[in-house]
CSV table of C-alpha atoms in Angstrom, one decimal:
chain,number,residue,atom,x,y,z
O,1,UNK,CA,0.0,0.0,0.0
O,2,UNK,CA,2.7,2.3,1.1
O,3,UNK,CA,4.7,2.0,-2.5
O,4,UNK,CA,1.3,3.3,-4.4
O,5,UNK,CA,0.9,6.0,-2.3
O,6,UNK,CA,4.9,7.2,-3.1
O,7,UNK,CA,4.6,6.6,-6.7
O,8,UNK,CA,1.5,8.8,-6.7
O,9,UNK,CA,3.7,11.2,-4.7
O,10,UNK,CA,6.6,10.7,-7.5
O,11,UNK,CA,4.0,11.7,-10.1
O,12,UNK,CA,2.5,14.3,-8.4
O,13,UNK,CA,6.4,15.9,-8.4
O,14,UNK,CA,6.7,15.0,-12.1
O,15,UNK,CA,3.1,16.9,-13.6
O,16,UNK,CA,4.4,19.8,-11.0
O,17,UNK,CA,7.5,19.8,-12.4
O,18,UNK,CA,6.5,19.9,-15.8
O,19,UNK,CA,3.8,22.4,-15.1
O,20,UNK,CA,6.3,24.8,-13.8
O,21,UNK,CA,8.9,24.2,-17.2
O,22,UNK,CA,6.1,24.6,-19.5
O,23,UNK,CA,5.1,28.0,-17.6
O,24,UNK,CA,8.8,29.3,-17.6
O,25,UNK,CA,8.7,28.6,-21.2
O,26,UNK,CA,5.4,30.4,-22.5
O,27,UNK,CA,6.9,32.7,-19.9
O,28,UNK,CA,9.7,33.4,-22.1
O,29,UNK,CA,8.0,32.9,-25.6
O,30,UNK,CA,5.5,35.7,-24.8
O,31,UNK,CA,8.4,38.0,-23.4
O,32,UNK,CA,10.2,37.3,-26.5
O,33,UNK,CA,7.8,38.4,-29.0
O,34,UNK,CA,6.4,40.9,-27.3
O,35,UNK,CA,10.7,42.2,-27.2
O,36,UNK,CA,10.3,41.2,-31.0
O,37,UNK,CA,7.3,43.6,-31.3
O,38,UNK,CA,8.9,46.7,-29.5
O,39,UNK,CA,12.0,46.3,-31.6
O,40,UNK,CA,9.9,46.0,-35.0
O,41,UNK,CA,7.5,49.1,-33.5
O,42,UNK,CA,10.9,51.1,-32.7
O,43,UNK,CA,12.5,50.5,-36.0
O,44,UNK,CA,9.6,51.3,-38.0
O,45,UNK,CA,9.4,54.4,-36.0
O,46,UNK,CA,13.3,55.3,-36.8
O,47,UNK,CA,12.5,54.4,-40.5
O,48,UNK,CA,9.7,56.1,-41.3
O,49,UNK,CA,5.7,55.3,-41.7
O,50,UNK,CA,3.9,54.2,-45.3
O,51,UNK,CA,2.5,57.6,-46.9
O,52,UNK,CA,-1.5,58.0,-46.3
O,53,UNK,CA,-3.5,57.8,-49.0
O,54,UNK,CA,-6.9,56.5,-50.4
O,55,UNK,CA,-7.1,53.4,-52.6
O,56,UNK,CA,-10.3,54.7,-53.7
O,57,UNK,CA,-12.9,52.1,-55.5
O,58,UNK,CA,-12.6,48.4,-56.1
O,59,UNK,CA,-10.3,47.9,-59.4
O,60,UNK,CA,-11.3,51.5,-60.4
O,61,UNK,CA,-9.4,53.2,-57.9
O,62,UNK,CA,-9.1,56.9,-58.2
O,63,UNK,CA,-8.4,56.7,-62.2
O,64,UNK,CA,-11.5,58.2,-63.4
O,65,UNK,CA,-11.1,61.1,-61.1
O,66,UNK,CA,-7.1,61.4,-62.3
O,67,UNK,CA,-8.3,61.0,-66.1
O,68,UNK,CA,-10.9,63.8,-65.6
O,69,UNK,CA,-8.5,66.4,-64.2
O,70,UNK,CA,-6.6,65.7,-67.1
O,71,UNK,CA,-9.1,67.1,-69.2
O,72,UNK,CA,-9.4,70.1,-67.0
O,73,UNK,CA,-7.8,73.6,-67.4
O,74,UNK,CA,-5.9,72.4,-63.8
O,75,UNK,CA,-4.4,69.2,-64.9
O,76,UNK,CA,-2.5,69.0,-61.4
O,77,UNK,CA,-5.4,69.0,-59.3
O,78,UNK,CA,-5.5,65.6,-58.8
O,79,UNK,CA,-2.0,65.9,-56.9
O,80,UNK,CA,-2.4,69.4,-55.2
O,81,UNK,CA,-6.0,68.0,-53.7
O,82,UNK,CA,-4.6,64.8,-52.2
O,83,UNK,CA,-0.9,66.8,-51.2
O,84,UNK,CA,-3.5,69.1,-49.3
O,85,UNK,CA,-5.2,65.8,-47.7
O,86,UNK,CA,-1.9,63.6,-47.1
O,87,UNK,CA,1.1,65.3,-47.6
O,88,UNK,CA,3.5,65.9,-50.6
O,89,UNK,CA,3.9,61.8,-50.8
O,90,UNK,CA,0.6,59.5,-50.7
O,91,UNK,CA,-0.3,56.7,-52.5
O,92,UNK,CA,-3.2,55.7,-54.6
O,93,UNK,CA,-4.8,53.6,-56.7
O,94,UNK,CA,-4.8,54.7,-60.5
O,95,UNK,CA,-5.6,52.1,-63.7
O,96,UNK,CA,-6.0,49.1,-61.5
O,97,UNK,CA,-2.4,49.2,-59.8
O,98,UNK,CA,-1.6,50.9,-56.5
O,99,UNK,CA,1.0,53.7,-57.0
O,100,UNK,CA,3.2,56.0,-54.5
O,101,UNK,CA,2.9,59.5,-55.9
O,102,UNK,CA,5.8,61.9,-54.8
O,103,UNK,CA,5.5,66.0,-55.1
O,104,UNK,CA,8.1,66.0,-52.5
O,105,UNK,CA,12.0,67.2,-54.5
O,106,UNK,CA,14.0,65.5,-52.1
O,107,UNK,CA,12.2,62.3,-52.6
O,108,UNK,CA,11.9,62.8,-56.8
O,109,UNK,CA,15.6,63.5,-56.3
O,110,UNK,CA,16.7,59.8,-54.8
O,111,UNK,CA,14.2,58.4,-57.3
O,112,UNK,CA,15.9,59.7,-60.2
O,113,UNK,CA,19.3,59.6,-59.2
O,114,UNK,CA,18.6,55.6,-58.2
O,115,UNK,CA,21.7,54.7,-56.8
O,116,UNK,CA,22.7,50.7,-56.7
O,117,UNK,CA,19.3,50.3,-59.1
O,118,UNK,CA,16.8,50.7,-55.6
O,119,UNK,CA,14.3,51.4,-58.8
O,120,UNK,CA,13.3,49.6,-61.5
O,121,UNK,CA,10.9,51.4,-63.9
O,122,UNK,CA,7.4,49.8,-64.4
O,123,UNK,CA,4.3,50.5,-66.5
O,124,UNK,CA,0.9,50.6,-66.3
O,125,UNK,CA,-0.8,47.1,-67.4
O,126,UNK,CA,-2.6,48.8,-70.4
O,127,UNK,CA,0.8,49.8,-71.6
O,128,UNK,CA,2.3,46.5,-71.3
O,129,UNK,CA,-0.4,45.1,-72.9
O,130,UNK,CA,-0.4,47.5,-76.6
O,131,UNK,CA,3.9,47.6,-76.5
O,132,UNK,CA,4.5,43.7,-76.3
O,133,UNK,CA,6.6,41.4,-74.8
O,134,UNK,CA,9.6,42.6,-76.7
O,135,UNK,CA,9.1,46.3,-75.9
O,136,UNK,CA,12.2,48.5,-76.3
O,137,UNK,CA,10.8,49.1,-72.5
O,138,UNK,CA,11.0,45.8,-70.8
O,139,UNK,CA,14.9,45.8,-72.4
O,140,UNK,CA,17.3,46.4,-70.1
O,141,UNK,CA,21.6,45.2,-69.6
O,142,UNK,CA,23.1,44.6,-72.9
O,143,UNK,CA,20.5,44.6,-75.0
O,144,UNK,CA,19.0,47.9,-73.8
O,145,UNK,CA,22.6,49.4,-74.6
O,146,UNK,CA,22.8,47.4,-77.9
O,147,UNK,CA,19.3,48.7,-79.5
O,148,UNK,CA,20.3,52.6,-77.7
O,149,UNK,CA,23.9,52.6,-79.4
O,150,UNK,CA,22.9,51.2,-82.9
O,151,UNK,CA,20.1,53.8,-83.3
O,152,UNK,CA,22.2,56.5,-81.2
O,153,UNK,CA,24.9,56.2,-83.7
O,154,UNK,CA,22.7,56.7,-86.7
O,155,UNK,CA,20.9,59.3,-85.7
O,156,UNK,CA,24.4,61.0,-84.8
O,157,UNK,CA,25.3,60.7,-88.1
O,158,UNK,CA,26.6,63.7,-90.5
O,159,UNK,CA,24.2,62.3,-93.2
O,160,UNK,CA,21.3,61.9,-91.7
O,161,UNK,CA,21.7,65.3,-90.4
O,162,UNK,CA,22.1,66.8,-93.4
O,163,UNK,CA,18.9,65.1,-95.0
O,164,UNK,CA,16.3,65.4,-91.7
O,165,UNK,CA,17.0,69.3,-91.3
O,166,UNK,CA,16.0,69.5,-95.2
O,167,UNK,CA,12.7,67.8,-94.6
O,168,UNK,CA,12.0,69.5,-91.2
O,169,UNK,CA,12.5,72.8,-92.8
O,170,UNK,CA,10.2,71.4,-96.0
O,171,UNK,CA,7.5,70.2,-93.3
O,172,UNK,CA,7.8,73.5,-91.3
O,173,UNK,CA,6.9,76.0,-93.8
O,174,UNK,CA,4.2,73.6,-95.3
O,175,UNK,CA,2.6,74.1,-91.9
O,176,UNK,CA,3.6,77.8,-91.4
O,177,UNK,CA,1.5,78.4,-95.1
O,178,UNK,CA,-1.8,77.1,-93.5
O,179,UNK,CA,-1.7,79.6,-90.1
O,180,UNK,CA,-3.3,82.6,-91.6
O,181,UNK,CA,-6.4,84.1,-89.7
O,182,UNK,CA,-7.3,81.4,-87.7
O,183,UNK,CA,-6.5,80.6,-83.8
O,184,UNK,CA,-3.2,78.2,-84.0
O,185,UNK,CA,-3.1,75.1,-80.9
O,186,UNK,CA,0.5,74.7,-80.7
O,187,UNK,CA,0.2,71.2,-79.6
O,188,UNK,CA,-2.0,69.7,-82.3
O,189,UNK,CA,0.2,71.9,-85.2
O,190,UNK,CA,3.7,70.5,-83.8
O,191,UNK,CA,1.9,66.4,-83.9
O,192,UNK,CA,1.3,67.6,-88.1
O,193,UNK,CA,4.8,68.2,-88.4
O,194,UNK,CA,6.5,65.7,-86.3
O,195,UNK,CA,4.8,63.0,-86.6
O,196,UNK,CA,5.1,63.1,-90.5
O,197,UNK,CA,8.6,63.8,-89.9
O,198,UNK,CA,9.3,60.6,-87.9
O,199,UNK,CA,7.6,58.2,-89.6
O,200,UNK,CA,9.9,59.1,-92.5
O,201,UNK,CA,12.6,58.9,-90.6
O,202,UNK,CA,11.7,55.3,-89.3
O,203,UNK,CA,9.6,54.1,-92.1
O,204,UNK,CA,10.9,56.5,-95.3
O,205,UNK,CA,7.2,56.8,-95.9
O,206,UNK,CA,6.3,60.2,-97.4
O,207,UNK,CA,2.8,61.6,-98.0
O,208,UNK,CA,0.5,59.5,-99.0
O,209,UNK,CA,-2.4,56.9,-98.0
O,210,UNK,CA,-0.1,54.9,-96.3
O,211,UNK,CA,0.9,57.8,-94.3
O,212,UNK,CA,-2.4,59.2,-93.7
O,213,UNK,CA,-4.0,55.2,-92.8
O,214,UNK,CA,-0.8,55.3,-90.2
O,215,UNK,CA,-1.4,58.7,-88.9
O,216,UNK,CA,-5.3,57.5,-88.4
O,217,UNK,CA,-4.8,54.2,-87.0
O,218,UNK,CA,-2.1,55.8,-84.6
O,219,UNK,CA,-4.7,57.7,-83.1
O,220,UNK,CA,-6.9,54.8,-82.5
O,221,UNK,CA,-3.8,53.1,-80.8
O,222,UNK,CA,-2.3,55.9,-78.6
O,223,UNK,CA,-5.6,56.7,-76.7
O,224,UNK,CA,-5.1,52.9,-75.1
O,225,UNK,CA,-2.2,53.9,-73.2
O,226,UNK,CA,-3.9,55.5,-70.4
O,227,UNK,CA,-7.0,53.4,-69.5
O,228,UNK,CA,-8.5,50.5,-67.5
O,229,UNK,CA,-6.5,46.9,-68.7
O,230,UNK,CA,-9.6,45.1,-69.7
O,231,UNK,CA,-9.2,43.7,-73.1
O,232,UNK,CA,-12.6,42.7,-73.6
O,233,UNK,CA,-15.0,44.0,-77.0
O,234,UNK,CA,-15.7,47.3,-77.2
O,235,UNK,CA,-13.4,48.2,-74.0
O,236,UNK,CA,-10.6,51.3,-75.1
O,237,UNK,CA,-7.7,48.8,-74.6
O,238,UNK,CA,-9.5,46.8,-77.3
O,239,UNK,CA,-10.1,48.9,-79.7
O,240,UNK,CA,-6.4,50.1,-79.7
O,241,UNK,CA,-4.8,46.4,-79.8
O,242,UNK,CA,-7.0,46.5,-82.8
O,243,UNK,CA,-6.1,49.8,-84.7
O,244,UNK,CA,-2.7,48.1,-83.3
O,245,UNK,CA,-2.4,44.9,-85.5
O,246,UNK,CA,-3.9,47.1,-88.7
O,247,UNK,CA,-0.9,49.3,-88.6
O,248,UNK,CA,1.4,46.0,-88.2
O,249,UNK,CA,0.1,45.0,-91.6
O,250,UNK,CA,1.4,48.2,-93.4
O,251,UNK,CA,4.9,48.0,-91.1
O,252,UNK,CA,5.6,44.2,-91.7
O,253,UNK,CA,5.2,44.8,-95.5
O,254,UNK,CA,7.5,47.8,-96.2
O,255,UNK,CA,9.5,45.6,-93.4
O,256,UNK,CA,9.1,42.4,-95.5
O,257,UNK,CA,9.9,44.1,-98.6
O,258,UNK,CA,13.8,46.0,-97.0
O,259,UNK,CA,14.8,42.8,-95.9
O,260,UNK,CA,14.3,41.3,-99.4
O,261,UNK,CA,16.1,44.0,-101.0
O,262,UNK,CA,18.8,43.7,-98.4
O,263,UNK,CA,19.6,40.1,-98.8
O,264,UNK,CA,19.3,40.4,-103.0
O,265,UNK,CA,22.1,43.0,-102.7
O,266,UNK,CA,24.0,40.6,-100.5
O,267,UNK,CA,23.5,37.6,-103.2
O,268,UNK,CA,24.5,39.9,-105.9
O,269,UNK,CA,27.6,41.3,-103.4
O,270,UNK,CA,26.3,44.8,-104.1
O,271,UNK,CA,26.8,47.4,-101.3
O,272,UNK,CA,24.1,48.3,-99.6
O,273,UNK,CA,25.4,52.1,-98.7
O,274,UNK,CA,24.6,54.1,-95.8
O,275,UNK,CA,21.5,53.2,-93.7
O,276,UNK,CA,18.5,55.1,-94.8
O,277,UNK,CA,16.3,54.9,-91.8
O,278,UNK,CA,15.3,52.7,-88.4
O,279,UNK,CA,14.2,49.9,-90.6
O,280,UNK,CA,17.5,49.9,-92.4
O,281,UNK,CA,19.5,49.6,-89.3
O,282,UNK,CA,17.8,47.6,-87.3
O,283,UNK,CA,17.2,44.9,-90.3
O,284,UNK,CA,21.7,45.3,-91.1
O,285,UNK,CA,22.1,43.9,-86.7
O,286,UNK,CA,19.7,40.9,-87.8
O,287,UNK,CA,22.3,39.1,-90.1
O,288,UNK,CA,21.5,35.8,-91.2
O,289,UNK,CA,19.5,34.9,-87.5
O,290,UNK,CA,17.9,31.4,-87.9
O,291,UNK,CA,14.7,33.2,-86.0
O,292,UNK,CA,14.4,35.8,-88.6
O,293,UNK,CA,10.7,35.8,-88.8
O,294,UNK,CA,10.6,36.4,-85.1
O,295,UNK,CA,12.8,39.3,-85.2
O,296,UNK,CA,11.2,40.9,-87.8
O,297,UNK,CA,8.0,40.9,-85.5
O,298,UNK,CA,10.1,42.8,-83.0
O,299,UNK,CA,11.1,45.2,-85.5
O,300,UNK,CA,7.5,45.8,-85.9
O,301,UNK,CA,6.3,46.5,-82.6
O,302,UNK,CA,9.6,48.3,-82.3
O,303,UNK,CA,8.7,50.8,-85.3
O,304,UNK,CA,5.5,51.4,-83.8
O,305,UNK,CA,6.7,51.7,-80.4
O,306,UNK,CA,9.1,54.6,-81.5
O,307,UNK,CA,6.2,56.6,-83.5
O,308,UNK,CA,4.7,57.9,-80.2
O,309,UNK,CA,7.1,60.5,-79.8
O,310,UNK,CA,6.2,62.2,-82.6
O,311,UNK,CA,2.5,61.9,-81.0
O,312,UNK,CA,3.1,62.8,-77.3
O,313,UNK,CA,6.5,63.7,-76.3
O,314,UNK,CA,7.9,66.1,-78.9
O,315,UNK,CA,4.7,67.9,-79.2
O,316,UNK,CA,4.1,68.3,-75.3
O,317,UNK,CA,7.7,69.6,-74.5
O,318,UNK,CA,7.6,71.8,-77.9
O,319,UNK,CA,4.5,73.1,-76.4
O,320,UNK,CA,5.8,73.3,-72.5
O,321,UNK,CA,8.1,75.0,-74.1
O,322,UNK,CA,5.9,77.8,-76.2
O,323,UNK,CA,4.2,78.4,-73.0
O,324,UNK,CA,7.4,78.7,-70.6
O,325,UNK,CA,8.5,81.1,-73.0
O,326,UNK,CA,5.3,83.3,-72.9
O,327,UNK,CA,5.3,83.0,-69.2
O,328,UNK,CA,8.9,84.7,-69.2
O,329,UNK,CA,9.0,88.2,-71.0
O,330,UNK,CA,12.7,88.1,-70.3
O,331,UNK,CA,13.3,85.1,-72.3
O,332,UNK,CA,11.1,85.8,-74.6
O,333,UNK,CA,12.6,89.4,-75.7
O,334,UNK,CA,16.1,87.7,-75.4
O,335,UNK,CA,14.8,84.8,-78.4
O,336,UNK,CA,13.4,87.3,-80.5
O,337,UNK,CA,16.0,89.4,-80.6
O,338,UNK,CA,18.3,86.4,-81.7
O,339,UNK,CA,16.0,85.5,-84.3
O,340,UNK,CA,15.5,89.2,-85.7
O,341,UNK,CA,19.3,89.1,-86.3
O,342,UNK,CA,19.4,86.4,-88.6
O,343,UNK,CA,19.1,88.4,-91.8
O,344,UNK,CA,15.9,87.8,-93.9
O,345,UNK,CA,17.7,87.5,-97.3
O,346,UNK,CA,20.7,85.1,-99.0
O,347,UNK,CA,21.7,82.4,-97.3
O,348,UNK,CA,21.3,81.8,-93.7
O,349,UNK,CA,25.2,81.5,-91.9
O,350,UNK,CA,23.6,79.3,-88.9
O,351,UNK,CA,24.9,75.8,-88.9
O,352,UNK,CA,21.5,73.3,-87.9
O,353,UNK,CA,23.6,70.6,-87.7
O,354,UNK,CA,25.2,71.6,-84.1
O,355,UNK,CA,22.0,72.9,-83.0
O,356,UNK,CA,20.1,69.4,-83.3
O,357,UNK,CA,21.9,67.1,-80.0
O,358,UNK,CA,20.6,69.8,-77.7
O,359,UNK,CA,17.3,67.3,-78.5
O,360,UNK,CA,19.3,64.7,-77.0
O,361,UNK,CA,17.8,66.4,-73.5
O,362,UNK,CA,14.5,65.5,-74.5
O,363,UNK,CA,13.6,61.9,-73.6
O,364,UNK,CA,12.8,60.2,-76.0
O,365,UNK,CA,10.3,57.8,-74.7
O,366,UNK,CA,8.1,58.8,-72.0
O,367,UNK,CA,5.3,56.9,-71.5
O,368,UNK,CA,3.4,57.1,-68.0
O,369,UNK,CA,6.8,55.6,-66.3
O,370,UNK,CA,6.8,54.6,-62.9
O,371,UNK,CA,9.3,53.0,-60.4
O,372,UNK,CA,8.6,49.9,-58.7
O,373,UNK,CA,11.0,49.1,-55.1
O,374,UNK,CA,13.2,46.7,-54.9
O,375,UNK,CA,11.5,45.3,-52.6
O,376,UNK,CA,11.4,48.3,-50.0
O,377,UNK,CA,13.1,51.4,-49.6
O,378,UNK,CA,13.2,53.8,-46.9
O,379,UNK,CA,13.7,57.8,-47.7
O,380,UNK,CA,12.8,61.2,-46.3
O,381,UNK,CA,10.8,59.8,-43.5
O,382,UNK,CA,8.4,57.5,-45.7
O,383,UNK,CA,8.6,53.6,-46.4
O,384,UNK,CA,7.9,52.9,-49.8
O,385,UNK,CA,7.0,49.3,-50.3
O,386,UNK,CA,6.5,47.1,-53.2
O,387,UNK,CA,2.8,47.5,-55.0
């Protein structure tokens, strides 16, 4: 009897023993993480907080409200009415993707300068959807600096100079002849004249149907780059995939047709001469690629790609421009003054040729970019995360 009451005893010491490890330990776990949650809560602090901001509606977001202001004669309302609300960095929701938007300088300023890559640029999904897999915007390392260099060089070049200033000056005064008595909107004169101007330069298409069935189609494509990425009938995106693949017809064929030339010249060993335009060039790199057919499909979306300069950036900094210039007397009196001094008769002594890589500070691709964090980043008081 005795040796079952002290093995109850021994058991009784055992669960009491246990008892007491088991409460040391969740003793310790809870003290832990609550330590872990102070130290998260105190680094946070020292880092910074996630900007405020309003994701707005399901999917919608707040794009229709930033598409409208666009239209407005206050495009930047959109950004001075949430800086007012949340501070010159908030975020937002705009065509379906959640987005940090920075008025702050400082902050634009370690954005732009990106040291060790922190940024990656990114798109909007409608944009990634119209420019294509092979988008000179998704290239980056070698290729990036491959495509930049071979068209860099060529547009550089003493010839192509020579004949571009000719048909810029030829496109000019064509447009200049059509300004009498009636209001002139800088914007929509400077997309006649560049956009002509480009596609030759890319294309060597002059006036003509094709020209004008290119310039018409464009317009159906470029109003897809800023909406809602649903790619069902009758949505925008739609319709401008569509006028898309119509103007890929009319590119693949003059396409189609250089490269035939170029490799007939090669057969016969005849020289091929100085690159004409984009086409020639990017056609010359291709060489005798077993995926040829691919890579003229790339070439394609390529040529197309490069057209919306002529449609958005050129024209808006021509007309930034204009109305800086208007905004500053100074400036103004100073450029006129310049231009009165050129003399009026003979031959003009200015040489166009060195004037031209100022351009060069002009991007030449601007479509809606954005920067995406690798994965986090830190600045001016704000954590910016990954969207």
């Amino acid at each position: 009897m005795e040796w079952i009451i002290r093995l109850w005893i021994l058991m009784g010491i055992i669960i009491l023993t246990c008892c007491c490890y088991w409460f040391l330990w969740v003793k310790k776990e809870n003290g832990d993480r609550l330590k872990q949650k102070k130290k998260k809560k105190k680094k946070k602090k020292e880092e910074g907080k996630v900007p405020r901001g309003n994701k707005g509606w399901p999917l919608l977001g707040e794009t229709l409200e930033f598409i409208a202001c666009g239209y407005t004669s206050n495009p930047v309302s959109f950004m001075e009415k949430r800086k007012s609300l949340y501070g010159s960095v908030f975020k937002t929701s705009i065509l379906g993707t959640g987005v940090i938007v920075s008025t702050d300088p400082e902050v634009n300023k370690v954005i732009l300068q990106n040291h060790g890559n922190i940024f990656v640029p990114a798109y909007p999904k409608s944009v990634r959807e119209l420019m294509g897999d092979y988008s000179i915007l998704q290239m980056n390392g070698n290729m990036h600096r491959k495509i930049h260099s071979l068209l860099g060089g060529f547009l550089r070049s003493p010839q192509f100079k020579a004949r571009i200033t000719t048909d810029i000056q030829h496109s000019v005064k064509q447009c200049f002849a059509t300004w009498t008595h009636q209001p002139i909107y800088v914007q929509d004169q400077v997309k006649k004249i560049t956009f002509t101007i480009l596609v030759k330069v890319l294309l060597s298409i002059g006036p003509g149907e094709d020209l004008d069935f290119l310039k018409r189609e464009f317009e159906e494509f470029i109003k897809g780059l800023i909406c809602l990425p649903l790619k069902f009938p009758g949505t925008r995106l739609h319709k401008s995939l569509k006028a898309k693949e119509r103007m890929m017809k009319i590119v693949k064929r003059v396409i189609e047709e250089r490269n035939n030339n170029i490799h007939k010249k090669k057969n016969s060993e005849e020289k091929g001469g100085a690159a004409n335009d984009v086409v020639d060039v990017l056609l010359r790199d291709i060489g005798d690629s077993n995926t040829i057919s691919n890579m003229l499909e790339n070439i394609c979306e390529n040529i197309i790609e490069m057209m919306i300069p002529g449609e958005e950036t050129l024209p808006t900094a021509m007309t930034m421009a204009v109305k800086f210039l208007s905004d500053s007397p100074l400036a103004l009196s100073k450029l006129l003054l310049c231009s009165r001094s050129v003399p009026t008769d003979g031959e003009v002594s200015y040489n166009y040729h060195n004037i031209m890589p100022s351009g060069c500070h002009v991007t030449f691709l601007q479509i809606n970019a954005r920067c995406s964090a690798i994965p986090h980043l830190t600045s001016v008081s704000f954590q910016l995360p990954k969207l």
